[in-house]
XYZ file of C-alpha atoms in Angstrom:
499
model
C -4.906 26.695 -3.712
C -1.482 26.226 -5.276
C -0.868 28.296 -8.380
C -1.330 25.969 -11.338
C 1.733 25.194 -13.389
C 1.628 25.789 -17.139
C -0.350 23.036 -18.820
C 1.664 19.828 -18.857
C 0.721 16.701 -20.805
C 2.806 14.773 -18.256
C 1.213 15.978 -15.010
C -2.324 17.149 -15.788
C -3.859 15.070 -18.526
C -7.565 15.656 -19.292
C -9.578 12.827 -17.757
C -12.995 11.562 -16.888
C -12.795 9.526 -13.674
C -15.575 6.955 -13.378
C -15.783 6.295 -9.641
C -17.685 3.040 -9.141
C -18.842 2.673 -5.537
C -18.835 6.458 -5.188
C -21.002 6.497 -2.068
C -19.036 3.806 -0.228
C -16.702 4.087 2.732
C -13.418 4.138 0.784
C -14.702 6.764 -1.621
C -15.814 9.013 1.238
C -12.692 8.537 3.376
C -9.967 8.588 0.718
C -10.960 8.859 -2.928
C -13.152 11.970 -3.029
C -10.882 13.947 -0.645
C -7.908 12.701 -2.677
C -9.380 13.866 -5.983
C -10.099 17.257 -4.428
C -6.495 17.555 -3.256
C -5.162 16.613 -6.700
C -7.374 19.345 -8.123
C -6.082 21.842 -5.551
C -2.472 20.947 -6.372
C -2.986 21.473 -10.099
C -2.587 17.757 -10.854
C -6.194 17.084 -11.853
C -7.517 20.477 -12.944
C -8.953 18.894 -16.083
C -10.487 15.783 -14.481
C -14.258 15.390 -14.244
C -15.690 12.735 -11.910
C -18.695 10.596 -12.785
C -19.839 8.831 -9.629
C -21.944 5.698 -9.752
C -23.187 3.228 -7.157
C -26.298 1.305 -6.145
C -27.692 4.340 -4.294
C -30.534 6.068 -6.129
C -29.467 9.681 -5.587
C -29.183 12.755 -7.800
C -26.074 14.648 -8.853
C -26.977 17.390 -6.357
C -27.153 14.852 -3.528
C -23.851 13.327 -4.626
C -22.182 16.751 -4.614
C -23.420 17.301 -1.062
C -22.166 13.852 -0.032
C -18.789 14.658 -1.573
C -18.642 18.020 0.219
C -19.253 16.379 3.595
C -16.719 13.631 2.802
C -14.046 16.177 1.865
C -14.708 18.238 4.982
C -14.331 15.174 7.210
C -11.664 13.263 5.293
C -9.202 15.978 4.321
C -6.874 18.077 6.444
C -6.515 20.507 3.534
C -9.660 22.585 3.544
C -11.037 24.013 0.321
C -12.087 27.627 0.162
C -15.536 28.377 -1.252
C -14.214 29.226 -4.707
C -12.090 26.090 -4.831
C -14.975 23.906 -3.774
C -17.386 25.420 -6.316
C -14.851 24.849 -9.101
C -14.355 21.219 -8.039
C -18.071 20.562 -7.461
C -18.797 21.706 -11.017
C -16.741 18.714 -12.181
C -18.890 16.158 -10.314
C -21.854 14.235 -11.707
C -23.668 11.059 -10.730
C -25.656 8.249 -12.325
C -27.185 5.322 -10.372
C -25.977 1.879 -11.449
C -29.575 0.773 -11.668
C -30.065 2.954 -14.750
C -27.805 0.620 -16.730
C -24.822 0.763 -19.061
C -26.381 3.205 -21.517
C -26.996 5.827 -18.829
C -23.416 5.469 -17.600
C -22.111 5.875 -21.165
C -24.200 9.012 -21.656
C -22.912 10.519 -18.394
C -19.297 9.814 -19.332
C -19.695 11.241 -22.843
C -21.306 14.382 -21.396
C -18.402 14.781 -18.970
C -15.894 14.254 -21.802
C -17.610 17.000 -23.767
C -17.233 19.358 -20.814
C -13.551 18.488 -20.486
C -12.998 19.045 -24.228
C -14.685 22.458 -24.099
C -12.621 23.399 -21.041
C -9.382 22.347 -22.732
C -10.235 24.182 -25.946
C -10.790 27.407 -23.983
C -7.574 27.124 -21.979
C -5.304 25.672 -24.678
C -6.610 26.717 -28.092
C -4.841 24.917 -30.890
C -3.336 22.218 -28.642
C -3.915 18.583 -29.539
C -5.147 16.440 -26.648
C -7.079 13.275 -25.884
C -9.541 12.885 -23.030
C -8.769 9.622 -21.247
C -10.942 7.584 -18.909
C -9.939 6.212 -15.509
C -12.328 3.659 -14.027
C -11.803 3.253 -10.278
C -13.577 0.148 -8.943
C -14.184 0.846 -5.260
C -16.359 -2.252 -4.957
C -16.124 -5.667 -3.251
C -14.050 -8.198 -5.220
C -17.179 -10.257 -5.890
C -18.691 -7.324 -7.816
C -15.609 -6.315 -9.793
C -16.114 -8.487 -12.885
C -19.764 -7.462 -13.186
C -18.603 -3.841 -13.297
C -15.947 -4.731 -15.883
C -18.612 -6.201 -18.178
C -20.858 -3.172 -17.624
C -18.025 -0.898 -18.742
C -17.567 -3.106 -21.813
C -21.291 -3.015 -22.579
C -21.227 0.772 -22.225
C -18.384 1.063 -24.740
C -16.071 2.694 -22.198
C -12.995 0.478 -22.620
C -11.282 2.519 -25.322
C -8.895 5.235 -24.067
C -9.317 3.893 -20.551
C -7.438 2.472 -17.596
C -8.984 0.540 -14.719
C -7.974 0.537 -11.047
C -8.768 -2.669 -9.139
C -8.945 -2.972 -5.348
C -7.600 -5.996 -3.447
C -7.786 -8.924 -2.973
C -6.934 -10.163 -6.458
C -8.353 -13.642 -6.048
C -8.203 -15.865 -2.985
C -5.952 -18.616 -4.395
C -4.172 -19.449 -7.652
C -7.192 -20.796 -9.610
C -9.399 -17.827 -8.651
C -6.642 -15.329 -9.497
C -6.115 -16.989 -12.878
C -9.861 -16.918 -13.592
C -10.076 -13.269 -12.554
C -7.149 -12.256 -14.756
C -8.417 -14.314 -17.703
C -11.874 -12.736 -17.594
C -10.452 -9.274 -16.961
C -8.123 -9.631 -19.964
C -11.080 -10.465 -22.195
C -12.073 -6.809 -21.789
C -8.945 -4.874 -20.754
C -5.354 -5.390 -21.835
C -2.844 -5.889 -19.019
C -1.289 -2.458 -19.615
C -4.715 -0.920 -18.917
C -5.030 -2.645 -15.524
C -3.782 -1.079 -12.263
C -4.037 -3.368 -9.217
C -3.718 -0.957 -6.334
C -1.703 -1.412 -3.149
C -1.911 1.764 -1.102
C 1.106 0.705 1.009
C 3.384 1.337 -1.976
C 1.854 4.793 -2.473
C 3.311 6.020 0.798
C 6.323 8.315 0.752
C 8.255 6.025 3.094
C 7.809 2.992 0.825
C 9.202 4.904 -2.142
C 11.973 6.262 0.073
C 13.293 2.694 0.185
C 14.208 3.032 -3.496
C 15.804 6.431 -2.944
C 17.631 5.282 0.169
C 19.068 2.196 -1.504
C 19.868 3.332 -4.992
C 20.870 6.981 -4.488
C 23.335 6.451 -1.628
C 26.705 4.763 -1.905
C 26.623 4.272 1.858
C 23.841 1.660 1.897
C 23.604 -0.206 -1.400
C 27.001 -1.982 -0.935
C 25.840 -3.469 2.379
C 22.295 -4.364 1.265
C 22.920 -8.106 1.091
C 23.432 -11.360 3.023
C 26.990 -10.395 3.977
C 25.846 -7.504 6.150
C 22.117 -7.955 6.827
C 21.104 -10.502 9.455
C 17.333 -10.547 9.010
C 14.431 -8.320 7.964
C 11.053 -7.691 9.620
C 7.949 -6.222 7.995
C 5.461 -5.585 10.768
C 1.949 -4.167 10.314
C -0.046 -4.630 13.549
C -3.462 -2.981 13.797
C -5.412 -2.000 16.899
C -8.755 -1.962 15.077
C -11.148 -4.866 14.802
C -13.277 -5.677 11.767
C -15.687 -2.716 11.893
C -18.493 -4.291 9.884
C -16.204 -6.301 7.570
C -16.941 -9.685 9.154
C -18.441 -11.156 5.981
C -15.448 -10.112 3.899
C -12.977 -11.318 6.498
C -14.604 -14.732 6.895
C -13.962 -15.296 3.178
C -10.377 -14.070 3.254
C -8.584 -13.830 6.612
C -5.414 -11.940 7.451
C -3.131 -13.813 5.050
C -5.236 -13.245 1.934
C -6.270 -9.743 2.984
C -2.899 -8.322 4.018
C 0.084 -10.537 3.242
C -0.370 -11.369 -0.444
C -1.602 -7.923 -1.439
C 0.443 -5.665 0.884
C 3.319 -7.192 2.821
C 4.739 -9.214 -0.076
C 4.713 -6.070 -2.220
C 6.683 -4.172 0.420
C 9.059 -7.134 0.689
C 9.706 -6.907 -3.069
C 10.673 -3.222 -2.809
C 13.004 -4.078 0.060
C 14.653 -7.068 -1.629
C 14.703 -6.205 -5.341
C 17.870 -5.862 -7.393
C 18.780 -2.437 -8.817
C 16.562 -1.853 -11.870
C 18.148 -0.712 -15.106
C 16.104 2.499 -14.790
C 13.601 3.976 -12.357
C 10.787 3.269 -14.771
C 7.687 1.053 -14.489
C 8.940 -1.774 -16.731
C 12.364 -2.330 -15.128
C 11.040 -1.883 -11.580
C 8.150 -4.270 -12.206
C 10.510 -6.860 -13.633
C 12.823 -6.679 -10.592
C 9.842 -7.077 -8.246
C 8.720 -10.145 -10.185
C 12.248 -11.575 -9.965
C 11.953 -11.388 -6.166
C 8.649 -13.295 -6.308
C 10.225 -15.924 -8.586
C 13.075 -16.343 -6.088
C 10.842 -16.764 -3.038
C 10.485 -20.250 -1.619
C 6.966 -21.722 -1.200
C 5.208 -20.732 2.039
C 5.220 -23.893 4.173
C 2.741 -24.350 7.064
C 5.558 -24.907 9.607
C 6.833 -21.385 8.859
C 3.506 -19.746 9.672
C 1.677 -18.842 12.891
C -2.028 -18.118 12.609
C -4.054 -16.515 15.363
C -7.583 -15.428 16.188
C -8.401 -12.820 18.797
C -10.616 -13.897 21.680
C -14.220 -12.953 20.992
C -14.001 -13.112 17.193
C -16.413 -16.047 16.924
C -18.963 -14.247 19.124
C -19.620 -11.642 16.430
C -22.747 -11.831 14.306
C -22.074 -13.615 11.028
C -19.166 -15.705 12.331
C -19.479 -19.473 12.739
C -18.547 -20.595 16.260
C -16.194 -23.152 14.690
C -14.556 -20.582 12.405
C -10.829 -21.035 11.890
C -10.406 -17.731 10.029
C -7.205 -16.079 11.159
C -7.249 -12.471 12.338
C -3.471 -12.642 12.825
C -0.644 -14.141 10.815
C 3.124 -14.207 11.160
C 5.452 -16.016 8.774
C 9.040 -16.617 7.830
C 9.940 -16.112 4.163
C 13.097 -17.229 2.350
C 14.413 -15.681 -0.856
C 16.634 -18.137 -2.692
C 18.922 -15.880 -4.689
C 22.513 -14.665 -4.515
C 21.748 -11.481 -2.565
C 19.469 -12.934 0.120
C 20.324 -16.627 0.548
C 20.196 -17.447 4.277
C 18.563 -14.131 5.315
C 15.104 -14.724 6.833
C 12.291 -12.220 6.260
C 9.695 -12.123 9.047
C 6.230 -10.746 8.336
C 3.506 -10.050 10.894
C 0.057 -8.461 10.781
C -3.185 -8.796 12.681
C -6.264 -7.183 14.175
C -6.767 -5.934 17.748
C -3.079 -5.925 18.594
C -1.224 -3.810 21.147
C -0.227 -0.996 18.763
C -0.915 0.194 15.270
C 2.255 0.505 13.189
C 3.712 -0.111 9.736
C 7.445 -0.683 9.801
C 10.248 -2.302 7.865
C 13.198 -3.107 10.104
C 16.572 -4.106 8.654
C 18.788 -5.812 11.267
C 22.498 -5.655 10.466
C 24.956 -8.340 11.455
C 26.961 -7.684 14.588
C 30.763 -7.437 14.449
C 32.417 -10.875 14.284
C 34.360 -10.216 17.469
C 33.926 -7.791 20.359
C 36.882 -6.098 22.046
C 34.758 -4.289 24.602
C 34.877 -5.404 28.252
C 32.041 -7.297 29.893
C 29.470 -4.875 31.224
C 30.182 -2.294 28.537
C 26.647 -2.636 27.174
C 27.577 -3.945 23.734
C 25.006 -6.437 22.487
C 22.486 -5.785 25.251
C 20.101 -3.949 22.897
C 20.412 -6.249 19.914
C 21.854 -5.488 16.482
C 21.929 -2.165 14.685
C 18.701 -1.478 12.833
C 17.591 0.655 9.927
C 13.866 1.254 10.336
C 11.368 2.664 7.843
C 8.043 3.819 9.264
C 5.384 3.427 6.554
C 2.767 5.464 8.409
C 1.496 8.607 6.703
C 4.106 10.661 8.577
C 7.141 9.234 6.791
C 10.053 8.508 9.156
C 13.355 6.617 9.156
C 15.742 5.713 11.961
C 19.241 4.232 12.108
C 20.217 2.780 15.498
C 23.811 2.050 16.549
C 26.039 1.752 19.611
C 27.893 4.786 20.887
C 29.927 5.653 23.966
C 28.326 7.272 26.972
C 30.051 10.449 28.109
C 32.279 9.981 31.139
C 35.087 7.687 32.286
C 35.397 4.094 31.134
C 33.927 2.435 28.055
C 30.186 2.277 28.646
C 28.072 2.061 25.480
C 24.430 2.681 24.816
C 22.102 2.402 21.820
C 21.755 5.715 19.997
C 19.844 6.643 16.874
C 19.702 9.086 13.994
C 16.171 9.887 12.914
C 14.568 11.591 9.945
C 10.940 12.649 9.655
C 9.269 14.174 6.612
C 7.603 16.823 8.759
C 11.078 18.094 9.758
C 11.708 19.189 6.165
C 10.478 21.992 3.948
C 8.763 19.416 1.714
C 6.145 18.141 4.159
C 3.348 20.268 2.720
C 3.896 18.908 -0.785
C 3.418 15.232 0.099
C 0.564 13.375 -1.526
C -1.284 10.742 0.451
C -1.028 7.184 -0.818
C -4.323 7.033 -2.711
C -3.721 10.479 -4.222
C -0.342 9.466 -5.586
C -1.647 6.184 -6.965
C -4.670 7.783 -8.662
C -2.356 10.304 -10.286
C 0.086 7.572 -11.354
C -2.778 5.596 -12.909
C -3.880 8.706 -14.804
C -0.334 9.001 -16.179
C -0.154 5.291 -17.009
C 2.717 4.713 -14.572
C 2.679 1.083 -13.351
C 5.674 1.434 -11.001
C 3.681 1.100 -7.774
C 1.103 -1.407 -9.029
C 0.987 -5.208 -9.141
C 1.093 -7.248 -12.350
C -0.950 -10.324 -13.222
C 2.256 -12.379 -13.326
C 3.304 -11.157 -9.880
C -0.014 -11.831 -8.188
C -0.358 -15.311 -9.736
C 3.176 -16.188 -8.644
C 2.369 -15.199 -5.059
C -0.745 -17.372 -5.021
C 1.317 -20.219 -6.454
C 3.818 -19.824 -3.597
C 0.918 -19.855 -1.128
C -0.437 -23.245 -2.196
C 1.272 -25.321 0.546
C -0.072 -23.005 3.248
C -3.600 -22.782 1.840
C -3.752 -26.567 1.368
C -2.785 -27.373 4.968
C -2.973 -24.247 7.150
C -1.718 -24.592 10.735
C -4.377 -24.301 13.446
C -5.409 -20.865 14.641
C -4.154 -20.015 18.118
C -6.116 -17.698 20.404
C -4.665 -14.401 21.570
C -6.130 -11.719 23.823
C -7.077 -8.394 22.247
C -4.431 -5.780 22.997
C -1.562 -8.301 22.899
C 1.083 -8.893 20.201
C -0.455 -12.154 19.003
C -0.095 -15.818 20.014
C 2.973 -16.805 22.033
C 4.128 -19.070 19.206
C 5.396 -16.020 17.319
C 8.456 -15.974 19.581
C 9.421 -19.508 18.558
C 8.933 -18.526 14.917
C 11.440 -15.661 15.117
C 14.003 -17.441 17.353
C 16.955 -16.778 17.744
C 15.911 -13.188 17.062
C 13.283 -11.018 18.730
C 10.451 -9.001 17.237
C 11.378 -5.363 16.700
C 7.981 -4.204 17.937
C 7.363 -3.034 20.547
C 10.275 -0.615 20.170
C 12.707 -0.317 23.056
C 12.435 3.449 22.551
C 9.854 5.577 20.796
C 10.308 7.972 17.928
C 11.537 11.375 19.027
C 8.858 14.021 19.410
C 9.597 16.689 16.785
C 7.814 19.293 18.941
C 8.718 18.536 22.554
C 6.677 20.469 25.072
C 8.538 22.584 27.574
C 8.299 21.400 31.147
């Protein structure tokens, strides 16, 4: 366990985390292991967790469930003493016991936190805050919001909401209106775990900290941009959810558009939540409506054979689209987005294609242009990586060129062990009240407004075989360019094995 820093009101605020849906899949895979890691790193030493869900179990059974989840879901193992200290901060109350029981459990946890703080920091003034994490289906979210209101747990609290935030503009507006009847907008944190990844935040550092790249980050030097998130997995028991949403609602509005905003935003006046959020919203205001002719929808073969799916279902399991941003920086630069289930590879990349020189002086057969334009690529997978590809001369006589690359990987640095996973970072940011990596009501409603032409008249779904890259029509969509994935060369192995 890392040695705790001196008590900091900035990094380790006393909290009670109300984890709604505490026995669900997300809680077991990400949230409970994430809270343990924050505790181990000294970032949530004074956070007690009150779990609640529909399961009628005791606190002792919840602690055992959490122990198994942390053993399976974390690559940072807790020693016995660490685990006992963390387990002492866990409690559980079934949702069936009602709002009063939840209130009593939270107040008891707050009392424990206050006693703990008084022992460790006698004489210090502090306030125990509440963080409500709603790890529940969207259809259940508002019911939970009203339960928290009935329990009197809105004061001193923030609430984390999982996607999707509505399924169209009217539903998003209704959701926000009803949510704002209980919580103010500055209390609401709409989570997008893509933006919690180190690589996504590295976009800001890469652009705004380096004089090499920011001057060329515009239509004069960038040809086109691709944001590509293929998945090899199928639906894994999420058929009911997917039938009501599809790939566009599930992934594009809530994830890919957010990544696009980080890529395309203007320099904020400060690296603070307000200025960054405003620049993201300016990107959304500048985007052109999503027209059906700029979209390819697909459905993998065999989808309709699954239980719970209508044989006439036109739900898309794949979507690719072309997006235009009508502002001074990006006018004429197309952004191509692609995501889908059961595709050839699993990846999460942003690929910036730079314009080629206006004239080539190299002889025919030199190799220039045979591998496409130079690319700057961000890999948004958990192992943060970046690559810059360019043409260089092959050793030897004559002028033969080949595509070379410079690559960076987080695990090549001394900082790899200090990286927080996406959910860990976002939970900690929500505790601190930092909205930088979260979506606003204005932003999400604007995106649904832009989606109205597509949702009103979606193009037909096209079949594609599992293990492919989607329907063939995606190549016409991206013409005259080509999709960056699959890569012409893989990432370098940081630990090559000797022959």
